[in-house]
CSV table of C-alpha atoms in Angstrom, one decimal:
chain,number,residue,atom,x,y,z
A,870,MET,CA,201.3,236.2,-4.0
A,871,PRO,CA,202.3,234.6,-0.7
A,872,SER,CA,204.7,236.6,1.4
A,873,LEU,CA,208.4,235.8,1.7
A,874,LYS,CA,207.9,234.4,5.1
A,875,GLU,CA,205.4,231.9,3.9
A,876,PHE,CA,207.8,230.8,1.2
A,877,ARG,CA,210.5,230.3,3.7
A,878,ASN,CA,208.2,228.2,5.9
A,879,ARG,CA,207.1,226.0,3.0
A,880,ILE,CA,210.7,225.4,1.9
A,881,ALA,CA,211.7,224.5,5.5
A,882,SER,CA,208.8,222.1,5.8
A,883,VAL,CA,209.5,220.4,2.5
A,884,LYS,CA,213.1,220.1,3.5
A,885,SER,CA,212.3,218.3,6.7
A,886,THR,CA,210.0,216.0,4.8
A,887,GLN,CA,212.8,215.2,2.5
A,888,LYS,CA,215.1,214.4,5.4
A,889,ILE,CA,212.5,211.9,6.7
A,890,THR,CA,212.0,210.2,3.3
A,891,LYS,CA,215.7,210.1,2.8
A,892,ALA,CA,216.2,208.4,6.2
A,893,MET,CA,213.4,206.0,5.5
A,894,GLN,CA,215.0,205.1,2.2
A,895,MET,CA,218.3,204.3,3.9
A,896,VAL,CA,216.6,202.2,6.6
A,897,ALA,CA,214.6,200.3,4.0
A,898,ALA,CA,217.8,199.6,2.1
A,899,ALA,CA,219.5,198.2,5.2
A,900,LYS,CA,216.5,196.1,6.1
A,901,LEU,CA,216.2,194.9,2.5
A,902,LYS,CA,219.7,193.6,2.7
A,903,ARG,CA,218.9,191.7,5.8
A,904,ALA,CA,215.6,190.4,4.4
A,905,GLN,CA,217.4,189.2,1.3
A,906,GLY,CA,219.9,187.5,3.4
A,907,ALA,CA,217.2,185.7,5.4
A,908,ALA,CA,215.5,184.6,2.2
A,909,GLU,CA,218.8,183.3,0.9
A,910,ALA,CA,219.6,181.5,4.1
A,911,ALA,CA,216.2,179.8,4.0
A,912,ARG,CA,216.8,178.4,0.6
A,913,PRO,CA,218.8,175.2,1.3
A,914,TYR,CA,216.1,173.9,3.6
A,915,ALA,CA,213.4,174.6,1.1
A,916,GLU,CA,215.4,173.0,-1.7
A,917,ARG,CA,216.2,169.9,0.2
A,918,LEU,CA,212.7,169.5,1.4
A,919,ALA,CA,211.4,169.9,-2.1
A,920,ALA,CA,213.7,167.3,-3.4
A,921,VAL,CA,212.6,164.9,-0.6
A,922,ILE,CA,209.0,165.5,-1.2
A,923,ALA,CA,209.3,165.0,-5.0
A,924,ASN,CA,211.0,161.7,-4.2
A,925,LEU,CA,208.4,160.6,-1.7
A,926,THR,CA,205.4,161.5,-3.8
A,927,ALA,CA,206.7,159.4,-6.5
A,928,ALA,CA,207.0,156.5,-4.1
A,929,VAL,CA,203.6,156.9,-2.5
A,930,LYS,CA,201.7,157.7,-5.6
A,931,GLY,CA,198.2,156.1,-5.9
A,932,GLY,CA,196.3,155.0,-2.8
A,933,GLY,CA,197.2,155.9,0.7
A,934,ALA,CA,198.5,159.4,0.0
A,935,PRO,CA,197.6,161.7,2.9
A,936,LYS,CA,194.8,164.2,2.4
A,937,LEU,CA,197.2,167.1,2.4
A,938,LEU,CA,198.6,165.8,-0.8
A,939,ALA,CA,195.6,164.1,-2.4
A,940,GLY,CA,193.0,166.7,-1.4
A,941,THR,CA,189.7,166.1,0.2
A,942,GLY,CA,188.2,165.0,-3.1
A,943,ALA,CA,186.0,168.1,-3.2
A,944,ASP,CA,186.7,171.4,-4.8
A,945,GLN,CA,184.0,173.6,-3.3
A,946,VAL,CA,185.4,175.7,-0.5
A,947,HIS,CA,188.5,177.7,-1.3
A,948,LEU,CA,190.7,179.4,1.3
A,949,VAL,CA,192.7,182.4,0.0
A,950,VAL,CA,195.5,183.4,2.2
A,951,VAL,CA,196.5,187.0,1.4
A,952,MET,CA,199.9,188.1,2.6
A,953,THR,CA,200.6,191.8,2.7
A,954,SER,CA,202.7,194.1,4.8
A,955,GLU,CA,202.0,195.6,8.2
A,956,ARG,CA,203.0,199.0,7.2
A,957,GLY,CA,202.4,201.4,4.4
A,958,LEU,CA,204.6,203.9,2.6
A,959,CYS,CA,205.7,201.4,0.1
A,960,GLY,CA,204.1,202.6,-3.2
A,961,GLY,CA,201.8,200.1,-4.9
A,962,PHE,CA,203.1,197.0,-3.1
A,963,ASN,CA,200.0,196.1,-1.2
A,964,THR,CA,197.6,197.3,-3.8
A,965,GLN,CA,199.2,194.9,-6.3
A,966,ILE,CA,198.8,191.9,-4.0
A,967,VAL,CA,195.3,192.8,-3.2
A,968,ARG,CA,194.4,193.2,-6.8
A,969,ALA,CA,195.8,189.8,-7.6
A,970,ALA,CA,193.8,188.4,-4.7
A,971,ARG,CA,190.6,190.1,-5.9
A,972,GLU,CA,191.0,188.7,-9.4
A,973,ARG,CA,191.4,185.3,-7.9
A,974,ILE,CA,188.4,185.6,-5.6
A,975,ALA,CA,186.2,187.0,-8.4
A,976,GLN,CA,187.2,184.1,-10.6
A,977,LEU,CA,186.4,181.6,-7.9
A,978,GLN,CA,183.1,183.2,-7.2
A,979,ASN,CA,182.2,183.2,-10.9
A,980,GLU,CA,182.8,179.5,-10.8
A,981,GLY,CA,180.3,179.2,-8.0
A,982,LYS,CA,182.8,178.3,-5.3
A,983,THR,CA,182.7,179.3,-1.7
A,984,VAL,CA,185.6,181.6,-0.8
A,985,LYS,CA,187.1,182.2,2.6
A,986,ILE,CA,189.8,184.7,3.1
A,987,LEU,CA,192.6,184.6,5.7
A,988,CYS,CA,194.4,187.9,5.9
A,989,VAL,CA,198.0,188.1,7.0
A,990,GLY,CA,199.2,191.7,7.5
A,991,LYS,CA,197.1,194.7,8.4
A,992,LYS,CA,197.3,196.5,5.1
A,993,GLY,CA,195.7,193.8,3.0
A,994,ARG,CA,192.9,193.3,5.6
A,995,ASP,CA,192.1,197.0,5.5
A,996,GLN,CA,191.7,197.0,1.7
A,997,LEU,CA,189.9,193.7,1.5
A,998,ARG,CA,187.5,194.4,4.3
A,999,ARG,CA,185.7,197.0,2.2
A,1000,LEU,CA,184.9,194.6,-0.6
A,1001,TYR,CA,184.8,191.2,1.1
A,1002,GLY,CA,184.3,191.9,4.7
A,1003,ALA,CA,182.0,188.9,5.2
A,1004,LEU,CA,184.4,186.5,3.6
A,1005,ILE,CA,187.3,187.2,5.9
A,1006,VAL,CA,187.4,184.3,8.4
A,1007,ASP,CA,190.5,185.4,10.3
A,1008,PHE,CA,193.3,187.9,10.5
A,1009,ILE,CA,196.8,187.2,11.5
A,1010,ASP,CA,198.8,190.1,12.9
A,1011,LEU,CA,202.5,189.9,12.4
A,1012,ALA,CA,203.2,193.4,13.8
A,1013,SER,CA,204.6,191.8,17.0
A,1014,TYR,CA,207.3,190.0,15.0
A,1015,ARG,CA,210.2,192.3,14.4
A,1016,THR,CA,211.8,189.8,12.1
A,1017,ILE,CA,210.1,187.1,10.1
A,1018,ASP,CA,211.2,183.7,11.3
A,1019,ALA,CA,210.0,180.2,11.4
A,1020,SER,CA,207.7,180.8,14.4
A,1021,ALA,CA,205.7,183.4,12.4
A,1022,ALA,CA,205.3,180.9,9.6
A,1023,ASP,CA,204.3,178.2,12.2
A,1024,LEU,CA,201.6,180.5,13.5
A,1025,ILE,CA,200.0,180.8,10.1
A,1026,GLY,CA,200.8,177.1,9.2
A,1027,ASP,CA,199.1,175.8,12.4
A,1028,LYS,CA,196.1,178.0,11.8
A,1029,VAL,CA,195.7,176.8,8.2
A,1030,LEU,CA,196.3,173.2,9.0
A,1031,SER,CA,193.9,173.1,11.9
A,1032,MET,CA,191.3,174.6,9.6
A,1033,PHE,CA,192.0,172.0,7.1
A,1034,ASP,CA,191.8,169.2,9.6
A,1035,ALA,CA,188.4,170.6,10.7
A,1036,GLY,CA,187.3,170.3,7.1
A,1037,GLU,CA,186.7,174.0,6.7
A,1038,PHE,CA,188.1,174.2,3.2
A,1039,ASP,CA,189.1,172.0,0.3
A,1040,VAL,CA,191.7,174.0,-1.5
A,1041,ALA,CA,194.1,176.7,-0.2
A,1042,THR,CA,196.0,179.2,-2.2
A,1043,ILE,CA,198.4,181.9,-1.0
A,1044,VAL,CA,198.7,185.3,-2.6
A,1045,PHE,CA,202.0,187.0,-2.0
A,1046,SER,CA,204.6,189.0,-3.8
A,1047,LYS,CA,207.5,187.4,-5.4
A,1048,PHE,CA,210.7,189.4,-5.0
A,1049,ARG,CA,212.4,189.8,-8.3
A,1050,SER,CA,214.4,193.0,-7.8
A,1051,VAL,CA,214.2,196.2,-5.9
A,1052,ILE,CA,211.9,197.8,-8.5
A,1053,SER,CA,210.0,194.7,-9.5
A,1054,GLN,CA,207.8,192.6,-7.2
A,1055,VAL,CA,205.5,190.2,-8.9
A,1056,PRO,CA,202.2,189.3,-7.1
A,1057,THR,CA,201.9,185.6,-7.2
A,1058,VAL,CA,198.9,183.3,-6.6
A,1059,GLN,CA,200.1,179.8,-5.6
A,1060,GLN,CA,198.1,176.7,-4.6
A,1061,PHE,CA,199.5,175.0,-1.6
A,1062,ILE,CA,196.8,172.7,-0.3
A,1063,PRO,CA,196.5,170.0,-1.7
A,1064,ALA,CA,200.3,170.2,-1.8
A,1065,VAL,CA,201.8,170.6,-5.3
A,1066,PRO,CA,204.9,168.5,-5.6
A,1067,PRO,CA,207.7,170.7,-6.8
A,1068,GLU,CA,208.4,170.4,-10.4
A,1069,GLY,CA,211.8,170.1,-12.1
A,1070,VAL,CA,213.5,168.7,-9.0
A,1071,ALA,CA,215.6,165.8,-9.9
A,1072,ALA,CA,215.5,162.8,-7.6
A,1073,PRO,CA,219.0,162.1,-6.2
A,1074,ASP,CA,221.0,159.5,-8.0
A,1075,LEU,CA,221.1,156.5,-5.8
A,1076,GLY,CA,223.5,154.5,-7.9
A,1077,GLY,CA,221.0,151.6,-8.3
A,1078,ALA,CA,220.3,151.2,-4.6
A,1079,LEU,CA,216.8,151.5,-3.1
A,1080,TYR,CA,215.7,153.8,-0.3
A,1081,THR,CA,215.0,152.3,3.1
A,1082,TYR,CA,212.2,154.2,4.8
A,1083,GLU,CA,212.0,154.4,8.5
A,1084,PRO,CA,209.2,153.9,9.7
A,1085,ASN,CA,207.6,153.8,6.2
A,1086,GLU,CA,206.8,156.1,3.3
A,1087,ALA,CA,203.3,157.1,4.4
A,1088,ALA,CA,204.4,158.0,7.9
A,1089,ILE,CA,207.3,160.0,6.7
A,1090,LEU,CA,205.1,161.8,4.2
A,1091,GLU,CA,202.6,162.5,6.9
A,1092,ALA,CA,205.3,164.0,9.1
A,1093,LEU,CA,206.9,165.9,6.3
A,1094,LEU,CA,204.0,167.5,4.5
A,1095,PRO,CA,203.1,170.0,7.3
A,1096,ARG,CA,206.8,171.0,7.4
A,1097,TYR,CA,206.7,171.4,3.7
A,1098,LEU,CA,203.7,173.7,3.9
A,1099,ARG,CA,205.1,175.7,6.7
A,1100,GLY,CA,208.3,176.0,4.6
A,1101,GLN,CA,206.3,177.4,1.7
A,1102,ILE,CA,204.6,179.9,4.0
A,1103,LEU,CA,207.9,180.9,5.4
A,1104,ARG,CA,209.3,181.4,2.0
A,1105,ALA,CA,206.3,183.5,0.9
A,1106,LEU,CA,206.6,185.6,4.1
A,1107,LEU,CA,210.3,186.2,3.5
A,1108,GLU,CA,209.8,187.0,-0.2
A,1109,ASN,CA,207.1,189.4,0.8
A,1110,GLN,CA,209.3,191.0,3.4
A,1111,ALA,CA,212.1,191.5,0.9
A,1112,GLY,CA,209.6,192.8,-1.6
A,1113,PHE,CA,208.1,195.2,0.9
A,1114,TYR,CA,211.5,196.8,1.7
A,1115,GLY,CA,212.3,197.0,-1.9
A,1116,ALA,CA,209.1,198.7,-2.7
A,1117,GLN,CA,209.5,201.0,0.2
A,1118,MET,CA,213.0,201.9,-0.8
A,1119,SER,CA,212.0,202.9,-4.3
A,1120,ALA,CA,208.9,204.7,-3.1
A,1121,MET,CA,211.0,206.7,-0.6
A,1122,ASP,CA,213.6,207.3,-3.3
A,1123,ASN,CA,210.9,208.8,-5.5
A,1124,ALA,CA,209.6,210.9,-2.6
A,1125,THR,CA,213.0,212.2,-1.9
A,1126,ARG,CA,213.5,213.2,-5.5
A,1127,ASN,CA,210.1,214.9,-5.6
A,1128,ALA,CA,210.9,216.8,-2.5
A,1129,GLY,CA,214.1,218.0,-4.1
A,1130,ASP,CA,212.3,219.2,-7.2
A,1131,LEU,CA,209.7,221.0,-5.1
A,1132,ILE,CA,212.4,222.7,-3.1
A,1133,LYS,CA,214.1,223.9,-6.3
A,1134,LYS,CA,210.8,225.3,-7.6
A,1135,LEU,CA,209.9,227.0,-4.4
A,1136,THR,CA,213.4,228.5,-4.0
A,1137,LEU,CA,213.1,229.9,-7.5
A,1138,ARG,CA,209.8,231.5,-6.8
A,1139,TYR,CA,211.1,232.7,-3.5
A,1140,ASN,CA,214.0,234.5,-5.1
A,1141,ARG,CA,211.8,236.0,-7.8
A,1142,GLN,CA,209.5,237.4,-5.2
A,1143,ARG,CA,212.3,238.7,-3.2
A,1144,GLN,CA,213.8,240.5,-6.2
A,1145,ALA,CA,210.4,241.9,-7.1
A,1146,ASN,CA,210.0,243.3,-3.7
A,1147,ILE,CA,213.4,245.0,-3.8
A,1148,THR,CA,212.6,246.5,-7.2
A,1149,LYS,CA,209.3,247.7,-5.9
A,1150,GLU,CA,211.0,249.4,-2.9
A,1151,LEU,CA,213.6,251.0,-5.2
A,1152,ILE,CA,211.0,252.4,-7.5
A,1153,GLU,CA,209.1,253.8,-4.5
A,1154,ILE,CA,212.2,255.5,-3.2
A,1155,ILE,CA,213.3,256.8,-6.6
A,1156,SER,CA,209.9,258.1,-7.5
A,1157,GLY,CA,209.6,259.7,-4.0
A,1158,ALA,CA,213.0,261.4,-4.5
A,1159,GLU,CA,212.0,262.6,-7.9
A,1160,ALA,CA,208.8,264.1,-6.7
A,1161,LEU,CA,210.7,266.4,-4.3
B,921,MET,CA,242.9,158.8,4.4
B,922,ALA,CA,239.6,157.4,5.3
B,923,GLU,CA,236.5,158.4,3.4
B,924,LYS,CA,234.4,161.2,4.8
B,925,LEU,CA,230.7,161.7,5.0
B,926,THR,CA,229.2,165.0,3.7
B,927,PHE,CA,226.8,166.2,6.3
B,928,ALA,CA,224.4,169.1,6.3
B,929,LEU,CA,222.2,170.2,9.1
B,930,VAL,CA,219.6,172.7,7.9
B,931,SER,CA,216.8,174.5,9.7
B,932,PRO,CA,214.0,176.5,8.0
B,933,GLU,CA,215.9,179.7,8.6
B,934,ARG,CA,219.4,178.8,7.7
B,935,GLU,CA,222.1,176.1,7.2
B,936,LEU,CA,223.5,175.3,10.6
B,937,PHE,CA,226.3,172.9,9.6
B,938,HIS,CA,227.9,171.8,6.4
B,939,GLY,CA,231.0,169.8,6.1
B,940,ASP,CA,232.8,166.5,5.9
B,941,VAL,CA,232.8,164.4,9.0
B,942,ASP,CA,233.7,160.8,10.0
B,943,GLN,CA,230.3,159.7,11.4
B,944,VAL,CA,227.0,161.2,12.5
B,945,VAL,CA,224.7,159.6,15.0
B,946,VAL,CA,221.1,160.5,14.5
B,947,PRO,CA,218.2,160.1,17.0
B,948,GLY,CA,215.6,158.5,14.8
B,949,THR,CA,212.1,157.9,15.9
B,950,GLU,CA,212.7,154.2,15.6
B,951,GLY,CA,215.9,154.3,17.5
B,952,GLU,CA,219.3,156.0,17.2
B,953,PHE,CA,221.3,155.2,14.1
B,954,GLY,CA,224.8,156.0,13.0
B,955,VAL,CA,225.6,157.1,9.5
B,956,LEU,CA,229.0,156.3,8.1
B,957,PRO,CA,230.3,157.2,4.6
B,958,ARG,CA,228.8,155.0,1.9
B,959,HIS,CA,225.7,154.3,3.9
B,960,ALA,CA,222.7,152.9,2.0
B,961,PRO,CA,220.0,155.4,1.0
B,962,LEU,CA,217.7,156.0,3.9
B,963,MET,CA,214.9,158.3,4.8
B,964,ALA,CA,213.9,158.5,8.5
B,965,THR,CA,212.0,160.8,10.8
B,966,VAL,CA,214.0,162.2,13.7
B,967,LYS,CA,212.7,162.7,17.2
B,968,ALA,CA,213.8,165.4,19.6
B,969,GLY,CA,217.2,164.5,21.0
B,970,ALA,CA,221.0,164.8,20.7
B,971,LEU,CA,222.6,164.4,17.3
B,972,ARG,CA,226.2,163.6,17.5
B,973,ILE,CA,228.8,164.5,15.0
B,974,LEU,CA,232.0,162.5,15.3
B,975,ASP,CA,235.1,163.8,13.5
B,976,GLY,CA,238.7,163.0,14.1
B,977,GLY,CA,238.2,161.7,17.6
B,978,SER,CA,236.2,164.7,18.7
B,979,GLU,CA,232.5,164.7,19.3
B,980,ARG,CA,230.0,167.6,18.8
B,981,ARG,CA,226.5,167.2,20.3
B,982,ILE,CA,223.7,169.2,18.8
B,983,PHE,CA,220.2,169.1,20.0
B,984,VAL,CA,217.5,168.8,17.3
B,985,ASN,CA,213.9,169.2,18.1
B,986,GLY,CA,212.5,166.7,15.7
B,987,GLY,CA,213.0,166.6,12.0
B,988,PHE,CA,213.9,164.4,9.2
B,989,ALA,CA,217.1,162.7,7.9
B,990,ASP,CA,217.9,161.8,4.3
B,991,VAL,CA,220.8,159.7,3.4
B,992,THR,CA,221.8,159.6,-0.3
B,993,PRO,CA,225.1,158.6,-1.9
B,994,ALA,CA,225.9,162.3,-1.8
B,995,GLY,CA,225.8,162.4,1.9
B,996,LEU,CA,223.5,163.0,4.9
B,997,THR,CA,221.1,165.8,5.2
B,998,VAL,CA,219.1,166.5,8.4
B,999,LEU,CA,216.2,168.9,8.2
B,1000,ALA,CA,215.6,170.0,11.7
B,1001,SER,CA,212.9,172.5,12.8
B,1002,ASP,CA,215.1,173.8,15.5
B,1003,ALA,CA,218.7,173.0,16.6
B,1004,VAL,CA,220.9,174.1,19.5
B,1005,ASP,CA,224.6,173.3,19.9
B,1006,LEU,CA,224.7,171.6,23.3
B,1007,ALA,CA,228.2,173.0,24.0
B,1008,GLN,CA,226.7,176.5,24.0
B,1009,VAL,CA,224.0,176.0,26.6
B,1010,THR,CA,224.4,175.3,30.3
B,1011,VAL,CA,222.1,173.1,32.5
B,1012,GLU,CA,221.3,176.2,34.6
B,1013,GLN,CA,220.2,178.1,31.5
B,1014,ILE,CA,217.9,175.3,30.3
B,1015,GLU,CA,216.4,174.9,33.8
B,1016,ALA,CA,215.7,178.6,34.1
B,1017,ASP,CA,214.1,178.6,30.7
B,1018,LEU,CA,212.1,175.5,31.5
B,1019,LYS,CA,210.9,177.1,34.7
B,1020,ALA,CA,209.8,180.2,32.8
B,1021,ALA,CA,208.0,178.1,30.2
B,1022,ASN,CA,206.2,176.2,32.9
B,1023,GLU,CA,205.0,179.5,34.4
B,1024,ASP,CA,203.9,180.6,30.9
B,1025,LEU,CA,201.9,177.4,30.6
B,1026,ALA,CA,200.2,177.9,33.9
B,1027,ASP,CA,199.4,181.5,33.0
B,1028,ALA,CA,198.2,180.8,29.5
B,1029,LYS,CA,194.7,182.0,28.9
B,1030,ASP,CA,193.7,181.0,25.5
B,1031,ASP,CA,194.3,177.7,23.6
B,1032,ALA,CA,196.8,179.1,21.2
B,1033,ARG,CA,199.0,180.5,23.9
B,1034,LYS,CA,198.6,177.3,25.9
B,1035,ALA,CA,199.7,175.2,22.9
B,1036,ARG,CA,202.7,177.4,22.3
B,1037,ALA,CA,203.7,177.2,26.0
B,1038,GLN,CA,203.2,173.4,25.9
B,1039,ALA,CA,205.5,173.1,22.8
B,1040,ALA,CA,208.1,175.2,24.6
B,1041,VAL,CA,208.0,173.0,27.7
B,1042,THR,CA,208.2,169.8,25.6
B,1043,ARG,CA,211.1,171.2,23.7
B,1044,LEU,CA,213.0,172.3,26.8
B,1045,THR,CA,212.3,169.0,28.6
B,1046,ALA,CA,213.8,167.1,25.7
B,1047,LEU,CA,216.7,169.6,25.6
B,1048,ARG,CA,217.3,169.1,29.3
B,1049,ALA,CA,217.4,165.3,28.8
B,1050,ALA,CA,219.8,165.6,25.9
B,1051,LYS,CA,222.1,167.8,27.9
B,1052,GLY,CA,222.3,164.9,30.4
């Protein structure tokens, strides 16, 4: 049986751990709120852009569509962009994303495709490096970005677009986590090059008039598609960010509760031990007195 | 009362302006154009420059760093990658930033950093020109 002092030390240590997890939970909750706000604020742009793209793709259908929309005509080299967080302590958040990415990669490899991986976020790279070290073509570190903003998305977007222009891949997909609620983040695999025109977006009612395009449809589409792709990346990053804080919040909530249970159990054993010691001492004294 | 134009200026991060105004003058790549209520449907690319919002005799100038304008019967939407209210910056500020950006450009070691510095210089030069 450990001594009373050991018990006291353990209780104190669990208590300080609990304080830390509690603090982390509250920080995550505050940051989650901000991340959700950012995701919300980014929505009007994404929605407008989606509407415009839907509109334009209908107009440019057929020949003359830019490569970003029509594809390279091949389907051999796939780029998988895996977005994870920079930090841990968030339960199964990153593992879920990596699992979705692994399934996708395995599926592509079974079909005989060449797979390239672009990692965004340190945690995903660490997990994927073990399995697919040779396939990782690049790694983008977002640790220096304290908040996710358009410049972070541009960094990734520029990288992917320059790779596409150089003909390094035919099809790109992003793997990220869709934020549904604090306790539920859904890993999502989404194709984004060739661009998928958004579905279910109604073209605006023009009241019978026709659009004037300046300079022309193709030029506008050319200018717009990179923006659209960056917008999608930004949205994925923001969803990921919100999901990460949600996952961290619930993980830390669990940890805090676990620590509470542990403290209760340890305190019980501590008291039991203390009483046993007192009883033992009493018996010693009484039997000593009786012997006299 | 005269008809108003519903105008929204959105950047990837947030909605910067939303409201009813008299007229908006947009710096299109093919030339500046004004949008009044009941304008015909139009899609145009926007170059870096000053966008002017005219309402009730007052004028608000906002710098947009390129983007895209969409006119529908419902109103005008400008999707800008970056926007700054020109009333909120001073010439000195822009010039100080421009100087810093030029130094960054001179110091840039790799291509990625160089490209970023170059983009910042281009943006600030356009902003300086828009400020007038």
